[in-house]
Amino acid sequence: MAASKPNPAPSNLLKVVVVGGGFGGLDLVRHLASAPVAITLVDRNNHHVFQPLLYQVATAALPPADIAQPIRDLLKGSNITVRLDEAVGLDLHRRQLKLRSGGMLEYDVLVLASGVEYTYFGHNEWAAFAPSLKTVKDARDIRERLLSAFEDAENTSDLDVRRRLLTFVLVGGGPTGVELAGSIAELARYALRKNFKHFDPASARVILVESEPRLLSGFTDDLADYALRALQRLHVEIRLSARVSSIDADGVRVGAEKIAAGLVIWCAGVKGTKPASWLPVTLTKHGTVPVSADLSVPGHSNIFVIGDLASVQSSSGEPLPQVAAVAKQEAHYVAEVLRSRLNQTKPPAPFTYRNYGMLAVVGRSAAVAQFNRIRLKGTVGWLVWGLAHIFFLIGFRNRTAVFVSWFWEWWTNRRGARLIIGSIAAVQGKTDQDKSQQGPGATEAGTS
Amino acid sequence: MAASKPNPAPSNLLKVVVVGGGFGGLDLVRHLASAPVAITLVDRNNHHVFQPLLYQVATAALPPADIAQPIRDLLKGSNITVRLDEAVGLDLHRRQLKLRSGGMLEYDVLVLASGVEYTYFGHNEWAAFAPSLKTVKDARDIRERLLSAFEDAENTSDLDVRRRLLTFVLVGGGPTGVELAGSIAELARYALRKNFKHFDPASARVILVESEPRLLSGFTDDLADYALRALQRLHVEIRLSARVSSIDADGVRVGAEKIAAGLVIWCAGVKGTKPASWLPVTLTKHGTVPVSADLSVPGHSNIFVIGDLASVQSSSGEPLPQVAAVAKQEAHYVAEVLRSRLNQTKPPAPFTYRNYGMLAVVGRSAAVAQFNRIRLKGTVGWLVWGLAHIFFLIGFRNRTAVFVSWFWEWWTNRRGARLIIGSIAAVQGKTDQDKSQQGPGATEAGTS
């Protein structure tokens, strides 16, 4: 990158810089689109991701483009600048955000909406063997490893190797772990049926490991119990109150048991992203930022934190869940706070979260939904889940495409995005790191 | 890979091994699906690609999953085995195909359908700077470089750098070069409109370089002339009778002119893939295999070559074009030859190609189509082109998805797959290899 241009906003407008184009950052900018401010949104990806469906990309049900949209295309307002760049530091004194490209962004108001990332509880060495699912790239990598495990199982005659390749372990029984477990089990039992000659894909083992005594801690007991039974009907093995003590190339150790696994996916714990650490406040033990009642950083009324990175208490004293609905309501609230400052009107009352409901899907015709006192499960929960997700998807094209994909998948029991796009060398190298049988120059030979 | 299992076919069936799951290989296997033979198809990718629309993946109009389908899902017959592997050698004496995984496939009949790959006319060093478009991975890489060029142009204030980034050169004026040029020009002029603050994307230059004095050598003069004028209306600069003499990180030299370019795409020449070189025959100058009248290799009646890798003369003595229709007819013919051998009936007459027509698209409402004496261009040609491509796409899901994508794109002038999925580090590293401003550990900082 050559020398970056300084923030191009006219100097008379309030400069609002937003870090992160997830649900929070995107909605905040949209709410401010008509305000007399100059907004710059920084994201290191060119696209906004509909995170709740990322697990469907990881399990070959949807292509990435169906759940991602270019941020530039979503934010075309004349007072909005979108930068594909990465925030790497903060100068509180000069009110400047440092960018990886070498540039600087001056701000009057800074909003951090960069979310959380997976943490391996001090075992960063596990990350190489147990990928997590946060970005489209993560989802694509997991998809390729998952599909390659079945391909490698077809190409081996060693039954132990095959058994290892066809064992998939999900670490963490929250919504992501539950949804992945159900979707992988359905992939193996239905979508891949009759695809292989040397084994029955339904023989694949899917193991869900949760350290708490129950799944889905955010849901009521009976819904969690329903999810557990729905997973068991798909032959998912569930280990509750079980802790992972090591992960390596061969698999995972759960308590005293060593499980040889072809793919371990980490869905266990998250921590705040780096920008939180630049703030002069004590973070929570999860690395998130305890914010004031107006979602600003204590002592810094011009810096706000929203979405998963913010730690906000509900009226009952519980921390708010890290879900899209919270981020969107916080975005709307901060937009109101900024409007009241611009108009010099009375600031809004302290932020409160209105919980409209929670959803998680287990598989075909099986989901749980919790709306205050209304609790839905089974086919009704599943239809509500599907409609809600299509409704909240951004853009007509994505809604139509996802609807077509789902209808086709429901009708045929097949999956629409079963592509291994990496080269065979990369795939074989990845899934069989310990063995090397590839001759030199083999990339030359072409089998189209 | 552990020790590979030998070919699992019962020994009493004729073992047919097919290398390559493109149009030729796939159709051959389908035609033989009910025959008393044991078929193994080897491909190094898990998916069949609808190559004619690959340029739309490269230009963000379609996601990869819309034009690719898992080969296993397409070929589920009980006498068919699909192997994700790569042919790396041939033992003619033992009738064995060597695989990269270390395994071997015994064959009674071998069909090579591994196609062609791009050749840089002895300048392999150009490949690093001028990618070509043959696989889904190629298409995805080109898409990311193309979109990143616009992002980098937004982040720089150096006008020379921006001008270079926004100059796209296509080398080769065949259908791929023409279709890419039209699609990139439309991306810049329509789909990206109002997406950037520091420049007008319509200022991007698209340059098409062709060494012959006209475009689209397979089409009639008037259709080629129409394509040229349609491209010029999109402000594509066309250099005819122009030769590329060098390509490096800064751009391309065409004759005496040095063109600084952000992305050069190679669409110029192809050569036969490696498997051709294992045959004891003299190849054509393009590395393709001159086959007998029954498409077998001279002197080896149990080895056939079909598709782009085969060199077949038309009745007028011209070599047949390297298009899907030729490969599909050859596949059907070889299936007939094998059936006649199995049934000990009279072999079919020598292969002849029936030319039903050729199509190439220039852009929105502009395509050329040539069916014997009927020649279509403009909107009619474009509609015929679109219908033909949707008709030939495999599977209801892909047809529906492509139809939705196209309708949406036509209606909104936007593109549905504008994703840069590689990390920002990878993208910046790729497009700005000469400059390195990335601090260490920068991948840690999260902006969601």
mmCIF file of C-alpha atoms in Angstrom, chain A residues 144-309:
data_model
loop_
_atom_site.group_PDB
_atom_site.id
_atom_site.type_symbol
_atom_site.label_atom_id
_atom_site.label_comp_id
_atom_site.label_asym_id
_atom_site.label_seq_id
_atom_site.Cartn_x
_atom_site.Cartn_y
_atom_site.Cartn_z
ATOM 1 C CA GLU A 144 -12.854 -28.919 2.853
ATOM 2 C CA ARG A 145 -11.415 -30.871 5.784
ATOM 3 C CA LEU A 146 -14.757 -32.495 6.499
ATOM 4 C CA LEU A 147 -15.335 -33.590 2.888
ATOM 5 C CA SER A 148 -11.699 -34.637 2.498
ATOM 6 C CA ALA A 149 -11.997 -36.917 5.527
ATOM 7 C CA PHE A 150 -14.650 -38.943 3.667
ATOM 8 C CA GLU A 151 -12.521 -38.958 0.488
ATOM 9 C CA ASP A 152 -9.457 -40.137 2.393
ATOM 10 C CA ALA A 153 -11.543 -42.806 4.106
ATOM 11 C CA GLU A 154 -12.544 -44.095 0.655
ATOM 12 C CA ASN A 155 -8.909 -44.258 -0.447
ATOM 13 C CA THR A 156 -7.612 -46.242 2.507
ATOM 14 C CA SER A 157 -8.050 -49.916 3.313
ATOM 15 C CA ASP A 158 -6.676 -49.588 6.845
ATOM 16 C CA LEU A 159 -9.743 -49.912 9.049
ATOM 17 C CA ASP A 160 -8.198 -48.073 11.987
ATOM 18 C CA VAL A 161 -7.239 -45.153 9.783
ATOM 19 C CA ARG A 162 -10.718 -45.085 8.281
ATOM 20 C CA ARG A 163 -12.335 -45.189 11.692
ATOM 21 C CA ARG A 164 -10.174 -42.271 12.810
ATOM 22 C CA LEU A 165 -10.904 -40.256 9.659
ATOM 23 C CA LEU A 166 -14.642 -40.753 10.122
ATOM 24 C CA THR A 167 -14.727 -39.590 13.739
ATOM 25 C CA PHE A 168 -15.686 -35.942 14.167
ATOM 26 C CA VAL A 169 -15.484 -34.264 17.546
ATOM 27 C CA LEU A 170 -17.190 -30.998 18.424
ATOM 28 C CA VAL A 171 -15.823 -29.340 21.541
ATOM 29 C CA GLY A 172 -18.508 -27.163 23.142
ATOM 30 C CA GLY A 173 -22.251 -27.731 23.442
ATOM 31 C CA GLY A 174 -23.540 -24.218 22.754
ATOM 32 C CA PRO A 175 -25.577 -23.375 19.658
ATOM 33 C CA THR A 176 -22.576 -23.664 17.288
ATOM 34 C CA GLY A 177 -21.547 -27.089 18.602
ATOM 35 C CA VAL A 178 -25.133 -28.353 18.569
ATOM 36 C CA GLU A 179 -25.839 -27.045 15.074
ATOM 37 C CA LEU A 180 -22.570 -28.399 13.668
ATOM 38 C CA ALA A 181 -23.107 -31.796 15.297
ATOM 39 C CA GLY A 182 -26.586 -32.111 13.832
ATOM 40 C CA SER A 183 -25.516 -30.909 10.420
ATOM 41 C CA ILE A 184 -22.462 -33.190 10.207
ATOM 42 C CA ALA A 185 -24.541 -36.168 11.319
ATOM 43 C CA GLU A 186 -27.113 -35.409 8.618
ATOM 44 C CA LEU A 187 -24.391 -34.931 6.017
ATOM 45 C CA ALA A 188 -23.025 -38.375 6.817
ATOM 46 C CA ARG A 189 -26.383 -40.156 7.125
ATOM 47 C CA TYR A 190 -28.293 -38.552 4.245
ATOM 48 C CA ALA A 191 -26.404 -36.267 1.880
ATOM 49 C CA LEU A 192 -23.488 -38.657 1.308
ATOM 50 C CA ARG A 193 -25.595 -41.817 1.141
ATOM 51 C CA LYS A 194 -24.466 -44.192 -1.628
ATOM 52 C CA ASN A 195 -21.562 -41.907 -2.488
ATOM 53 C CA PHE A 196 -18.798 -44.277 -1.396
ATOM 54 C CA LYS A 197 -17.919 -47.821 -2.334
ATOM 55 C CA HIS A 198 -15.759 -48.940 0.583
ATOM 56 C CA PHE A 199 -17.769 -47.811 3.579
ATOM 57 C CA ASP A 200 -21.171 -46.551 4.619
ATOM 58 C CA PRO A 201 -20.903 -42.819 5.406
ATOM 59 C CA ALA A 202 -23.559 -43.327 8.083
ATOM 60 C CA SER A 203 -20.884 -45.207 10.032
ATOM 61 C CA ALA A 204 -19.199 -41.871 10.769
ATOM 62 C CA ARG A 205 -19.159 -40.979 14.476
ATOM 63 C CA VAL A 206 -20.078 -37.496 15.604
ATOM 64 C CA ILE A 207 -19.136 -36.754 19.219
ATOM 65 C CA LEU A 208 -20.209 -33.622 21.065
ATOM 66 C CA VAL A 209 -18.225 -32.790 24.211
ATOM 67 C CA GLU A 210 -19.578 -30.303 26.754
ATOM 68 C CA SER A 211 -17.981 -29.448 30.088
ATOM 69 C CA GLU A 212 -21.285 -28.473 31.721
ATOM 70 C CA PRO A 213 -23.858 -31.099 32.721
ATOM 71 C CA ARG A 214 -26.260 -29.908 29.971
ATOM 72 C CA LEU A 215 -26.289 -28.477 26.459
ATOM 73 C CA LEU A 216 -27.350 -24.977 25.315
ATOM 74 C CA SER A 217 -26.851 -23.131 28.580
ATOM 75 C CA GLY A 218 -28.860 -20.120 27.327
ATOM 76 C CA PHE A 219 -32.036 -22.157 26.840
ATOM 77 C CA THR A 220 -34.484 -23.677 29.290
ATOM 78 C CA ASP A 221 -33.906 -27.197 30.560
ATOM 79 C CA ASP A 222 -36.674 -28.805 28.548
ATOM 80 C CA LEU A 223 -35.482 -27.301 25.244
ATOM 81 C CA ALA A 224 -31.908 -28.344 25.994
ATOM 82 C CA ASP A 225 -33.205 -31.805 26.746
ATOM 83 C CA TYR A 226 -35.150 -31.864 23.483
ATOM 84 C CA ALA A 227 -31.997 -30.855 21.560
ATOM 85 C CA LEU A 228 -30.064 -33.629 23.283
ATOM 86 C CA ARG A 229 -32.614 -36.244 22.305
ATOM 87 C CA ALA A 230 -32.876 -34.924 18.751
ATOM 88 C CA LEU A 231 -29.087 -35.213 18.412
ATOM 89 C CA GLN A 232 -29.167 -38.710 19.861
ATOM 90 C CA ARG A 233 -31.757 -39.708 17.263
ATOM 91 C CA LEU A 234 -29.115 -38.676 14.682
ATOM 92 C CA HIS A 235 -26.691 -40.990 16.536
ATOM 93 C CA VAL A 236 -24.586 -38.099 17.825
ATOM 94 C CA GLU A 237 -22.679 -39.260 20.917
ATOM 95 C CA ILE A 238 -22.934 -36.672 23.650
ATOM 96 C CA ARG A 239 -20.472 -36.418 26.518
ATOM 97 C CA LEU A 240 -21.735 -34.071 29.192
ATOM 98 C CA SER A 241 -19.642 -32.870 32.161
ATOM 99 C CA ALA A 242 -16.643 -33.917 30.104
ATOM 100 C CA ARG A 243 -13.469 -31.935 29.684
ATOM 101 C CA VAL A 244 -10.951 -31.967 26.863
ATOM 102 C CA SER A 245 -7.448 -32.329 28.265
ATOM 103 C CA SER A 246 -5.411 -32.445 25.040
ATOM 104 C CA ILE A 247 -5.763 -32.143 21.271
ATOM 105 C CA ASP A 248 -3.151 -33.225 18.746
ATOM 106 C CA ALA A 249 -2.877 -34.558 15.202
ATOM 107 C CA ASP A 250 -4.305 -37.923 16.219
ATOM 108 C CA GLY A 251 -7.373 -36.693 18.017
ATOM 109 C CA VAL A 252 -8.581 -35.529 21.355
ATOM 110 C CA ARG A 253 -8.346 -36.684 24.957
ATOM 111 C CA VAL A 254 -11.573 -36.383 26.943
ATOM 112 C CA GLY A 255 -10.941 -37.160 30.580
ATOM 113 C CA ALA A 256 -9.171 -40.509 30.539
ATOM 114 C CA GLU A 257 -10.451 -41.458 27.082
ATOM 115 C CA LYS A 258 -8.376 -40.911 23.949
ATOM 116 C CA ILE A 259 -10.588 -40.394 20.890
ATOM 117 C CA ALA A 260 -8.807 -40.805 17.550
ATOM 118 C CA ALA A 261 -10.452 -38.234 15.284
ATOM 119 C CA GLY A 262 -10.167 -37.023 11.717
ATOM 120 C CA LEU A 263 -11.448 -33.568 12.531
ATOM 121 C CA VAL A 264 -11.940 -31.727 15.804
ATOM 122 C CA ILE A 265 -13.859 -28.441 15.697
ATOM 123 C CA TRP A 266 -13.491 -26.020 18.540
ATOM 124 C CA CYS A 267 -16.763 -24.372 19.611
ATOM 125 C CA ALA A 268 -15.911 -23.872 23.262
ATOM 126 C CA GLY A 269 -14.947 -20.415 24.428
ATOM 127 C CA VAL A 270 -14.525 -16.920 23.079
ATOM 128 C CA LYS A 271 -12.604 -13.856 24.183
ATOM 129 C CA GLY A 272 -12.712 -10.223 23.165
ATOM 130 C CA THR A 273 -10.686 -9.224 20.107
ATOM 131 C CA LYS A 274 -7.538 -7.130 20.331
ATOM 132 C CA PRO A 275 -9.099 -3.635 20.190
ATOM 133 C CA ALA A 276 -10.459 -4.164 23.728
ATOM 134 C CA SER A 277 -6.895 -4.298 25.024
ATOM 135 C CA TRP A 278 -6.161 -0.776 23.755
ATOM 136 C CA LEU A 279 -8.676 0.756 26.138
ATOM 137 C CA PRO A 280 -7.568 2.032 29.573
ATOM 138 C CA VAL A 281 -10.115 -0.111 31.410
ATOM 139 C CA THR A 282 -9.997 -3.434 33.214
ATOM 140 C CA LEU A 283 -11.505 -6.050 30.944
ATOM 141 C CA THR A 284 -13.720 -8.924 32.061
ATOM 142 C CA LYS A 285 -12.128 -12.334 32.401
ATOM 143 C CA HIS A 286 -13.380 -12.987 28.852
ATOM 144 C CA GLY A 287 -11.505 -9.956 27.521
ATOM 145 C CA THR A 288 -14.689 -7.994 26.870
ATOM 146 C CA VAL A 289 -15.247 -4.358 27.825
ATOM 147 C CA PRO A 290 -17.496 -3.401 30.776
ATOM 148 C CA VAL A 291 -19.288 -0.343 29.441
ATOM 149 C CA SER A 292 -21.264 2.450 31.078
ATOM 150 C CA ALA A 293 -25.050 2.645 31.004
ATOM 151 C CA ASP A 294 -24.864 4.509 27.664
ATOM 152 C CA LEU A 295 -22.496 1.852 26.222
ATOM 153 C CA SER A 296 -19.522 4.214 26.284
ATOM 154 C CA VAL A 297 -16.204 3.326 27.863
ATOM 155 C CA PRO A 298 -16.048 4.661 31.434
ATOM 156 C CA GLY A 299 -14.128 7.928 31.411
ATOM 157 C CA HIS A 300 -14.199 8.122 27.588
ATOM 158 C CA SER A 301 -17.594 9.373 26.528
ATOM 159 C CA ASN A 302 -16.513 9.483 22.877
ATOM 160 C CA ILE A 303 -15.656 5.779 22.684
ATOM 161 C CA PHE A 304 -18.406 3.181 22.515
ATOM 162 C CA VAL A 305 -18.279 -0.597 22.504
ATOM 163 C CA ILE A 306 -21.178 -2.625 21.060
ATOM 164 C CA GLY A 307 -21.917 -6.208 20.154
ATOM 165 C CA ASP A 308 -20.067 -9.252 21.447
ATOM 166 C CA LEU A 309 -17.107 -7.137 22.557
#
